[in-house]
Tab-separated table of C-alpha atoms and ligand atoms in Angstrom:
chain	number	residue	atom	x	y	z
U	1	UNK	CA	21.170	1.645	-8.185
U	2	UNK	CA	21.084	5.250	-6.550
U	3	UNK	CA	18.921	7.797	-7.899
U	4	UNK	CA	18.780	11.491	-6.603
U	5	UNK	CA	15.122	12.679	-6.651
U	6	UNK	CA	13.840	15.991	-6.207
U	7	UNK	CA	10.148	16.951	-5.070
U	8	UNK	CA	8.485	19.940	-5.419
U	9	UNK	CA	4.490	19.849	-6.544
U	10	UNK	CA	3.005	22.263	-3.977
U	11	UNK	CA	4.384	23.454	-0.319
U	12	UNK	CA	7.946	21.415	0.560
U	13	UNK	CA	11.417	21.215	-1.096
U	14	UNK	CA	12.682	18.173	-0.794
U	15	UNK	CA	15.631	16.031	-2.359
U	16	UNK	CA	16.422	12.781	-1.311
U	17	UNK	CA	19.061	9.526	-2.365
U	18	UNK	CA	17.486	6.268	-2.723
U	19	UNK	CA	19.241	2.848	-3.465
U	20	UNK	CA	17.175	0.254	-5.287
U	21	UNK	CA	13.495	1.942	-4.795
U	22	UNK	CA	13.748	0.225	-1.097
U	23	UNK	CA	16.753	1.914	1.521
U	24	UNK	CA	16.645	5.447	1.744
U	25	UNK	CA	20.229	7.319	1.996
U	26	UNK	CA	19.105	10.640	2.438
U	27	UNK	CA	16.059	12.524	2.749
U	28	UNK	CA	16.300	16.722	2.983
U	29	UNK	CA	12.894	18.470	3.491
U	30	UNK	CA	12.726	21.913	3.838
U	31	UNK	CA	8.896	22.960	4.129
U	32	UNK	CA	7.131	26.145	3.786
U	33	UNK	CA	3.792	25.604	6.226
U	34	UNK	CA	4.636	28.360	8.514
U	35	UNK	CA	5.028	30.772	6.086
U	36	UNK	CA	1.662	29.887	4.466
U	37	UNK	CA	-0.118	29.220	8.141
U	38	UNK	CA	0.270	33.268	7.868
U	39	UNK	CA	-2.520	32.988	4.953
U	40	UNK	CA	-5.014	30.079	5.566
U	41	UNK	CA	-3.152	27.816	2.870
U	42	UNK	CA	-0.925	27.903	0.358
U	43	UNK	CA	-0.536	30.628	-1.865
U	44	UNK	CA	1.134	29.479	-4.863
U	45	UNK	CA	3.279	31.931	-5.888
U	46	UNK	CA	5.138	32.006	-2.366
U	47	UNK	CA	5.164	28.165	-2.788
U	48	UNK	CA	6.970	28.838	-6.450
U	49	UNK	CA	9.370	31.789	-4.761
U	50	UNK	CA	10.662	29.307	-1.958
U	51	UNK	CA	11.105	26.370	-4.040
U	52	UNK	CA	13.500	28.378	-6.024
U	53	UNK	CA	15.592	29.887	-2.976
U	54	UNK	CA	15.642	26.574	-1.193
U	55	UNK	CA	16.361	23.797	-3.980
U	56	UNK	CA	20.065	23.873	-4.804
U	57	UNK	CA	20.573	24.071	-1.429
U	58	UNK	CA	18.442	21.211	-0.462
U	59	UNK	CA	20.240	18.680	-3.030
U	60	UNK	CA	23.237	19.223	-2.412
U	61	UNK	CA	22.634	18.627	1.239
U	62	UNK	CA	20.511	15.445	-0.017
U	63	UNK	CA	23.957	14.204	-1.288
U	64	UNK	CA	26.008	14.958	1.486
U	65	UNK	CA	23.795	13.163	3.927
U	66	UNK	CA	24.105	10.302	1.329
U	67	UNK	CA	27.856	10.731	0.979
U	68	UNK	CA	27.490	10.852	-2.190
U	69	UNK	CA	29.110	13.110	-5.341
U	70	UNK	CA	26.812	13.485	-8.416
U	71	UNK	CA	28.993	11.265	-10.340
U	72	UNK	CA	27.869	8.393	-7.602
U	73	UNK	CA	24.103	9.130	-8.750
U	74	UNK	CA	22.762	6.784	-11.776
U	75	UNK	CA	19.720	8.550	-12.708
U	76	UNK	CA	17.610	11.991	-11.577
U	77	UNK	CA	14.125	11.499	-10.484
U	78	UNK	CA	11.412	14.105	-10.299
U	79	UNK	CA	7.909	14.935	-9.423
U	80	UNK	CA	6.895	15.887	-12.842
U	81	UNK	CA	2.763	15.749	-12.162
U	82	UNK	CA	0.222	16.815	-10.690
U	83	UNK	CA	0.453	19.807	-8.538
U	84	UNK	CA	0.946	23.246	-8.683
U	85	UNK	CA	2.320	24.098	-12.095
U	86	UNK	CA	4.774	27.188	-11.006
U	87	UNK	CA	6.046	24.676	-8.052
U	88	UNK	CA	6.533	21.728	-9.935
U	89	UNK	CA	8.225	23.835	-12.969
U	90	UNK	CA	11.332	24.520	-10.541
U	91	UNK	CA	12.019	20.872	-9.150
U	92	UNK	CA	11.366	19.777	-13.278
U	93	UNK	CA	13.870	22.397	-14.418
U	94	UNK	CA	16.172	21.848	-11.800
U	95	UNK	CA	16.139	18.400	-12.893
U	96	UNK	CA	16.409	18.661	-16.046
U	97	UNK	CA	19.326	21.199	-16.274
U	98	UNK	CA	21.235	18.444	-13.236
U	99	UNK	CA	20.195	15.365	-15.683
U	100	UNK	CA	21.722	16.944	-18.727
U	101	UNK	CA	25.246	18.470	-17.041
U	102	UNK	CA	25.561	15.585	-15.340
U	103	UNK	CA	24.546	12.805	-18.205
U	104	UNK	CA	22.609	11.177	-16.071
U	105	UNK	CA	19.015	9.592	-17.497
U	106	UNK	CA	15.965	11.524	-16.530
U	107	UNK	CA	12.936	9.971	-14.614
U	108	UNK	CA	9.306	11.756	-14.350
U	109	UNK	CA	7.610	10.517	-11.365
U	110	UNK	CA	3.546	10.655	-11.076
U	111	UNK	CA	3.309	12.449	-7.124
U	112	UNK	CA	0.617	10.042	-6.287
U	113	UNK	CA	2.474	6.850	-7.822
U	114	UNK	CA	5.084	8.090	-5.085
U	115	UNK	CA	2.902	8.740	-2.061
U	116	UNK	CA	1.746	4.745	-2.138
U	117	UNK	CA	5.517	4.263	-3.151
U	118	UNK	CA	6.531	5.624	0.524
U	119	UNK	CA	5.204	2.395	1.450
U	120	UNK	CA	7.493	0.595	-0.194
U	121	UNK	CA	10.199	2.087	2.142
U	122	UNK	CA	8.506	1.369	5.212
U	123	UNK	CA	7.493	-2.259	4.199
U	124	UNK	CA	10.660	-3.892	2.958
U	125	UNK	CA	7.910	-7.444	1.854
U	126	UNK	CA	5.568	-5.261	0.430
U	127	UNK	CA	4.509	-6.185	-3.234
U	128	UNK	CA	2.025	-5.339	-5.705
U	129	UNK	CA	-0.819	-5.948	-6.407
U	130	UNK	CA	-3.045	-4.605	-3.610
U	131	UNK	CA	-5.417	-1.599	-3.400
U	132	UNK	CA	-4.453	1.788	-2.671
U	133	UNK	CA	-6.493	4.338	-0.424
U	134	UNK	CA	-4.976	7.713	-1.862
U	135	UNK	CA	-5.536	10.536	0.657
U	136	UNK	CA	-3.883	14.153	0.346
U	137	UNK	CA	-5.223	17.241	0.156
U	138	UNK	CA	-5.522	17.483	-3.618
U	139	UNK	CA	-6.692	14.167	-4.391
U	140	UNK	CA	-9.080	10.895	-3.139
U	141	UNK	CA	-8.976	7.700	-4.948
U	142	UNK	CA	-9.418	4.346	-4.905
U	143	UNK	CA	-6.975	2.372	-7.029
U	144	UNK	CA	-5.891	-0.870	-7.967
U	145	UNK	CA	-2.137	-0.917	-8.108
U	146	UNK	CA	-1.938	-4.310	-10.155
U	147	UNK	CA	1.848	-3.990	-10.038
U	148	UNK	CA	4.366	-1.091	-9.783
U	149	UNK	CA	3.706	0.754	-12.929
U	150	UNK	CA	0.071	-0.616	-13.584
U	151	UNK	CA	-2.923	1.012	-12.081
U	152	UNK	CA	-6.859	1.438	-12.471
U	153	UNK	CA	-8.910	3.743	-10.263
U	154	UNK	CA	-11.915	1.929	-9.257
U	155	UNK	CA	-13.306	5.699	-7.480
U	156	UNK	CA	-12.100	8.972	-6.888
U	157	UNK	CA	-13.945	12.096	-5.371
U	158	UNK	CA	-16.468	13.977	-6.944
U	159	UNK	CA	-15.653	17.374	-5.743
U	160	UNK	CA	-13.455	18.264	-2.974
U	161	UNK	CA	-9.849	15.799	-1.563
U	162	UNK	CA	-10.816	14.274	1.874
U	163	UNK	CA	-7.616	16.304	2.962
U	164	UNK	CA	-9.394	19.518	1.053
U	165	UNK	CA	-12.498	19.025	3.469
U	166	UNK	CA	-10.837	18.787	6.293
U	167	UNK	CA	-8.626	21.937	5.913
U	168	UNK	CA	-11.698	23.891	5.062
U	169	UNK	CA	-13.856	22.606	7.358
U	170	UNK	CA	-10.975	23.513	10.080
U	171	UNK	CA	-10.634	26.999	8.683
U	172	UNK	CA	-14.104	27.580	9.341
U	173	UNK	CA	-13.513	26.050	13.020
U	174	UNK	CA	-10.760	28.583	13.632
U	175	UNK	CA	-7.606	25.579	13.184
U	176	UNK	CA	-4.493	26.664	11.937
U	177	UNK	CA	-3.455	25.112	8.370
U	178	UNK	CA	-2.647	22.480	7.759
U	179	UNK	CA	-6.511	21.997	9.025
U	180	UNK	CA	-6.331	18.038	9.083
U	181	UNK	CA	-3.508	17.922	11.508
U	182	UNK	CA	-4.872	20.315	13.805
U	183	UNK	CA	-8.349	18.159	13.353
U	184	UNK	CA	-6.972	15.346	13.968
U	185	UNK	CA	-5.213	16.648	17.839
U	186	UNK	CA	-8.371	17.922	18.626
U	187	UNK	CA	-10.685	15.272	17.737
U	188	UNK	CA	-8.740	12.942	20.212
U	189	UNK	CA	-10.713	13.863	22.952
U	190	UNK	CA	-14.050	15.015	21.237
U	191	UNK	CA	-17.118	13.236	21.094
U	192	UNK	CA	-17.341	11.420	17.323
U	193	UNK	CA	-21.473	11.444	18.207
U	194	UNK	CA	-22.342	14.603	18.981
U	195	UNK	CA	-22.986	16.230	15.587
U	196	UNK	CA	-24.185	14.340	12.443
U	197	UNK	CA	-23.183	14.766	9.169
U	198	UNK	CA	-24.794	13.518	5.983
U	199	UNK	CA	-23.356	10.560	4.332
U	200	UNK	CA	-23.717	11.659	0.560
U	201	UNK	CA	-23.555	8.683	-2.262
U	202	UNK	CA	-22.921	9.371	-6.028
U	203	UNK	CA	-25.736	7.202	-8.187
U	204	UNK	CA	-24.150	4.583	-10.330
U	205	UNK	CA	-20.500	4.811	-8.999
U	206	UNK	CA	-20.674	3.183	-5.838
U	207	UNK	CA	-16.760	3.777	-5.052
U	208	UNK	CA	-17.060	7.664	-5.990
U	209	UNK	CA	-17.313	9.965	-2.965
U	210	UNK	CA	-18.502	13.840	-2.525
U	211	UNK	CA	-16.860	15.667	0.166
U	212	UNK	CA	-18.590	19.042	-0.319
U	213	UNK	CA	-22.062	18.684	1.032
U	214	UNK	CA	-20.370	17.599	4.236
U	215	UNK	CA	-18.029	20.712	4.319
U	216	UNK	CA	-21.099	23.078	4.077
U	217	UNK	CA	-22.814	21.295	6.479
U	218	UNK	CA	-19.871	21.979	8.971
U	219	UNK	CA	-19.664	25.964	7.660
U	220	UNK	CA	-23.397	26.364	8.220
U	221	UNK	CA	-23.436	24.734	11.496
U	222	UNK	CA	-21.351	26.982	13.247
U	223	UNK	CA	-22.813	30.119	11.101
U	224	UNK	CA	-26.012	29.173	12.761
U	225	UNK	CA	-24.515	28.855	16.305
U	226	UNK	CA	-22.452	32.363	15.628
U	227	UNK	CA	-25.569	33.648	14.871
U	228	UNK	CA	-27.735	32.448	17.967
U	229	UNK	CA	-24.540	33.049	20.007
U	230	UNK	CA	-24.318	29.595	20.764
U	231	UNK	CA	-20.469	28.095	21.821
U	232	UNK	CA	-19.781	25.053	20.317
U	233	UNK	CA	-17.187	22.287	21.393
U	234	UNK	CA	-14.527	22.204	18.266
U	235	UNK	CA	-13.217	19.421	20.352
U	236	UNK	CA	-16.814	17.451	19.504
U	237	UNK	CA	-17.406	18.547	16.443
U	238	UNK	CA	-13.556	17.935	15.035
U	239	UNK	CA	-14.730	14.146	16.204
U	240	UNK	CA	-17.826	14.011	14.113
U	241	UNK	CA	-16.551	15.501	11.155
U	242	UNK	CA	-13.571	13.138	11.171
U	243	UNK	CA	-15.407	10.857	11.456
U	244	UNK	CA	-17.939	11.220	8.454
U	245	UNK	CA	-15.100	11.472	6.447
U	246	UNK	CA	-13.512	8.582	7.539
U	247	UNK	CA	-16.846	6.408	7.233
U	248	UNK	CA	-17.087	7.829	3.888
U	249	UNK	CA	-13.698	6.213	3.151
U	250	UNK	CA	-14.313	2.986	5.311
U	251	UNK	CA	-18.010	2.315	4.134
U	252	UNK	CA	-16.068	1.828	0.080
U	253	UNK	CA	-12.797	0.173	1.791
U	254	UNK	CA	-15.213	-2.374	2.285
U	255	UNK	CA	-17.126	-2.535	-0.523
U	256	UNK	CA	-13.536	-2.572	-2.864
U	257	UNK	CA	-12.995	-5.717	-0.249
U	258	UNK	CA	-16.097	-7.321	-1.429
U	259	UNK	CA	-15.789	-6.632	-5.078
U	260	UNK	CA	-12.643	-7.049	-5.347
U	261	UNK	CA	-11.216	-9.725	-2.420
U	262	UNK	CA	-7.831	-7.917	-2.295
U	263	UNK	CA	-5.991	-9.182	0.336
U	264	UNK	CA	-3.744	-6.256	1.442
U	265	UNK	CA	-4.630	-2.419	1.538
U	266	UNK	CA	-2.218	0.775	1.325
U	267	UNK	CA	-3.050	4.032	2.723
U	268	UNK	CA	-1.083	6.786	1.088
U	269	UNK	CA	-0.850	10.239	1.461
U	270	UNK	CA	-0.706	13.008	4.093
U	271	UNK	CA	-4.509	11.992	5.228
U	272	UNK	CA	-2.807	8.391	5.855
U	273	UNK	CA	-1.194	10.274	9.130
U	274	UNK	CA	-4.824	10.628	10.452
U	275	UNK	CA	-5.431	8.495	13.804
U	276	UNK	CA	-9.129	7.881	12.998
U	277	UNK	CA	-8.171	6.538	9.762
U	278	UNK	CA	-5.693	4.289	10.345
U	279	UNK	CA	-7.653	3.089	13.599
U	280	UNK	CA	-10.928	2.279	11.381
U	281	UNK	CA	-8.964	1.046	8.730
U	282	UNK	CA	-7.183	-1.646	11.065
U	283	UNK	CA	-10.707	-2.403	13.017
U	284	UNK	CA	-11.799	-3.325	9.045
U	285	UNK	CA	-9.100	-5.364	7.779
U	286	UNK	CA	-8.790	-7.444	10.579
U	287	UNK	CA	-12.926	-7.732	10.037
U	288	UNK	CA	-11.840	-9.118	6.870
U	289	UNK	CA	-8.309	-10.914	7.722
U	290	UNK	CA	-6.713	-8.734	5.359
U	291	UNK	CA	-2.760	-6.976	5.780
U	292	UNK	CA	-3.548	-2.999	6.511
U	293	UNK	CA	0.120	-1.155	5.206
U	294	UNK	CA	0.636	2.718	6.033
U	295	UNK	CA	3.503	4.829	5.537
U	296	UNK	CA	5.535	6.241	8.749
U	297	UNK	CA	4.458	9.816	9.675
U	298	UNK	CA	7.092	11.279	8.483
U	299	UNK	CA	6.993	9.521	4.907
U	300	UNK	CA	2.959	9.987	5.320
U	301	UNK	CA	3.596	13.839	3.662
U	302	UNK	CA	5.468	15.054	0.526
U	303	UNK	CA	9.132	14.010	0.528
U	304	UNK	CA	11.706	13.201	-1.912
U	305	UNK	CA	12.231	9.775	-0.783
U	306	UNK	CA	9.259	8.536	-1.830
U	307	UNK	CA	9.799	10.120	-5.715
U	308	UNK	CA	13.127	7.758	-5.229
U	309	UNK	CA	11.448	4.645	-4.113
U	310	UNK	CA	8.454	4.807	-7.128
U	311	UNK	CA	11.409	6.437	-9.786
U	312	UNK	CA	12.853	3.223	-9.440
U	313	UNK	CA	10.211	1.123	-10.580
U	314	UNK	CA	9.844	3.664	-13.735
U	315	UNK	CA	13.305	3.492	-14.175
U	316	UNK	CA	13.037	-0.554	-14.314
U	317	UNK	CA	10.158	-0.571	-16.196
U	318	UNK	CA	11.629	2.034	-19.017
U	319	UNK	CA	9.923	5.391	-18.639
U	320	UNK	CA	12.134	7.754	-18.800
U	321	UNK	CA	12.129	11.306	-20.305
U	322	UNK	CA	14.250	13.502	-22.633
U	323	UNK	CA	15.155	16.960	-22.188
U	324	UNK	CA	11.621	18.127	-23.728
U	325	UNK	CA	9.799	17.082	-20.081
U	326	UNK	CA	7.520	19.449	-18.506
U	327	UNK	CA	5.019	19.908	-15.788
U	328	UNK	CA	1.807	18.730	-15.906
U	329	UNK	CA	-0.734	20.438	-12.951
U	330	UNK	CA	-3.523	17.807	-13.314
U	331	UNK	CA	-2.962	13.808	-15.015
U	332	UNK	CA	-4.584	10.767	-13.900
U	333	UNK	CA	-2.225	8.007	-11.967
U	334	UNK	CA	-2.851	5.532	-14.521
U	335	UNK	CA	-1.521	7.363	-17.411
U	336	UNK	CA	2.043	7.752	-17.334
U	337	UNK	CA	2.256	8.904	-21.609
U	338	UNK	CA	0.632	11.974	-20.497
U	339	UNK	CA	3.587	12.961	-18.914
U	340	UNK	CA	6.247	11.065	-20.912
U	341	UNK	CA	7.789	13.177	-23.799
U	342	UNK	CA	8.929	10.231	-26.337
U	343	UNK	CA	12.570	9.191	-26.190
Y	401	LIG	O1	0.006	14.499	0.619
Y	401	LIG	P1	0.040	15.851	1.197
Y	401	LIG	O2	1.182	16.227	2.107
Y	401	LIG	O3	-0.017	16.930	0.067
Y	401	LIG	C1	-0.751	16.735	-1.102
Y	401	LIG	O4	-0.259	16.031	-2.003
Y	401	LIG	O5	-1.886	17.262	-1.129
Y	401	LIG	O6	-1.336	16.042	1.984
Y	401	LIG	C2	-1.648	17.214	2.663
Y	401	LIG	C3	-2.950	16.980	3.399
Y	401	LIG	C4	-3.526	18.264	3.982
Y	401	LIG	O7	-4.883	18.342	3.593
Y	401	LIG	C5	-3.403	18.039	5.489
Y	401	LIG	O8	-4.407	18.680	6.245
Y	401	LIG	C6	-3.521	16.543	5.578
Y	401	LIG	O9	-2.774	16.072	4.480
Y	401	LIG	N1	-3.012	15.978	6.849
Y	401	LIG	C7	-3.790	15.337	7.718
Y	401	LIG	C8	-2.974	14.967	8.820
Y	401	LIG	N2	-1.712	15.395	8.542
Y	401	LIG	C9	-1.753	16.023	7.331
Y	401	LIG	N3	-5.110	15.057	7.675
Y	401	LIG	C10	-5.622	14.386	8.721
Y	401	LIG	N4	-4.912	13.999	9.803
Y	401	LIG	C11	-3.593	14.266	9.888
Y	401	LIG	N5	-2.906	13.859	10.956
Y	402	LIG	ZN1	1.241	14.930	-1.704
């Protein structure tokens, strides 16, 4: 089965054809990060302008790469939730308007069921269940993915995405967005010990983490230095901030382990790129003799291949949409009626 899916919840276009959830035929991405490196971050109303200059464009070269006409396509899939409402509105209505000329079935796609779903590309044996480690800039959870379309989050953050933190804490450090990349070159060489950072807990809910304390901590830091006229190393202090994060996300890795003796973890998301991550995440599941799974780079950000790969499993499992689908800027990844108009 071939589906065409389309991606657009916050700062790339992207279209991609994807046969059986698994082998990807195609996958077009045409991002906007240099235009909104000129402002800090994204500005969502450039984001909204681009997608709709760039996306007719971008799927038709999505199924030229494939080789593919529409008629070859069996069903549309689409990033319907959560992200930013004005850029997911033009990949939904683009979607819709293909799905309905074409008579092809309609499939709404949850963007974080599709970031763990890139590693279902990458990892041809990989099979529910497992836990997820969800990282991107707009969202930190925990979850159990108990099969393809099943999932529980066992914590999520508090306040600010681990991917949030780290692009405002490298803001403040003078990085160019997107702040966790640049973190993440210039941490490579830094000393991880020589700034701490405070490890904050959230009573009652163990698996819940706070990212905020930790990015004020880094803001006032180098406040006080500007102030005493003091240089600091950004090459040091990109280290130790990484890696509070990253113990932050280790230090309940393990305790999900414990709980929960899963025997394979996911990373997902565009965090999942980060070297300190995946490093500390392999140290602890060989600790534990448990099977670590990441996505390639390149599938580790948004892309339309992985909306194919987890619009498969919807499409298997029966969610599909009518023409009355819209975009949803916030919804929880185990909820998919939320997003589902009935049919
Ligand atoms: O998943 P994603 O592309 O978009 C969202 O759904 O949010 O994630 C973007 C986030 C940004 O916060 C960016 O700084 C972060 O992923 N990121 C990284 C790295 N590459 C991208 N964070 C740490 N290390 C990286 N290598
Ligand atoms: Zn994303």
């Amino acid at each position: 089965m071939k589906i065409l899916s389309i991606e657009s919840s916050c700062d790339e276009t992207a279209a991609a054809v994807v046969e059986d959830g698994r082998t990807v035929l195609s996958d077009i991405v045409a991002s906007q990060v240099e235009e909104h490196k000129l402002y800090g971050g994204v500005v969502p109303e450039i984001a909204s302008r681009r997608h709709c200059e760039s996306i007719s464009q971008v799927v038709k070269e999505a199924l030229q790469e494939a080789d593919c006409e529409i008629d070859d396509i069996d069903a549309i899939a689409v990033t319907a939730t959560p992200g930013l409402i004005g850029a997911l509105l033009v990949g939904v209505n683009f979607a819709k308007g293909l799905a309905y000329s074409a008579g092809k079935p309609l499939i709404p796609v949850h963007h974080l069921r599709s970031h763990i779903a890139a590693n279902y590309i990458c990892h041809k044996d990989l099979q529910p269940p497992f836990m997820a480690l969800v990282v991107s800039g707009g969202h930190t959870s925990f979850v159990k993915v108990n099969s393809y379309t099943d999932f529980e989050i066992i914590g999520s953050t508090r306040d600010d995405a681990a991917g949030e933190a780290l692009d405002k804490a490298a803001r403040a450090m003078g990085l160019p967005y997107p702040g966790g990349l640049y973190m993440d070159r210039e941490a490579v060489d830094g000393n991880p010990k020589a700034f701490s950072f405070p490890n904050p807990k959230v009573d009652d809910a163990p698996f819940d983490c706070s990212f905020s304390g930790l990015k004020t901590s880094v803001v006032n830091l180098l406040h006080n230095a500007q102030q005493k006229n003091e240089n600091i190393c950004i090459k040091d202090l990109s280290a130790s901030y990484l890696h509070a994060v990253v113990h932050t996300l280790t230090q309940r890795a393990q305790l999900a382990i414990d709980t929960y003796h899963f025997d394979k973890i996911v990373l997902a998301g565009g965090v999942s790129a980060n070297s300190v991550l995946r490093k500390q995440m392999t140290t602890l599941c060989e600790k534990n003799g448990i099977s670590l799974y990441y996505p390639e780079i390149s599938l580790c950000g948004d892309n339309a291949a992985m909306v194919g790969a987890q619009g498969y499993y919807e499409y298997i499992d029966g969610h599909l949409s009518d023409l009355h689908l819209n975009a949803k800027a916030t919804s929880s990844i185990d909820n998919i009626d939320a997003i589902l108009p009935c049919l």
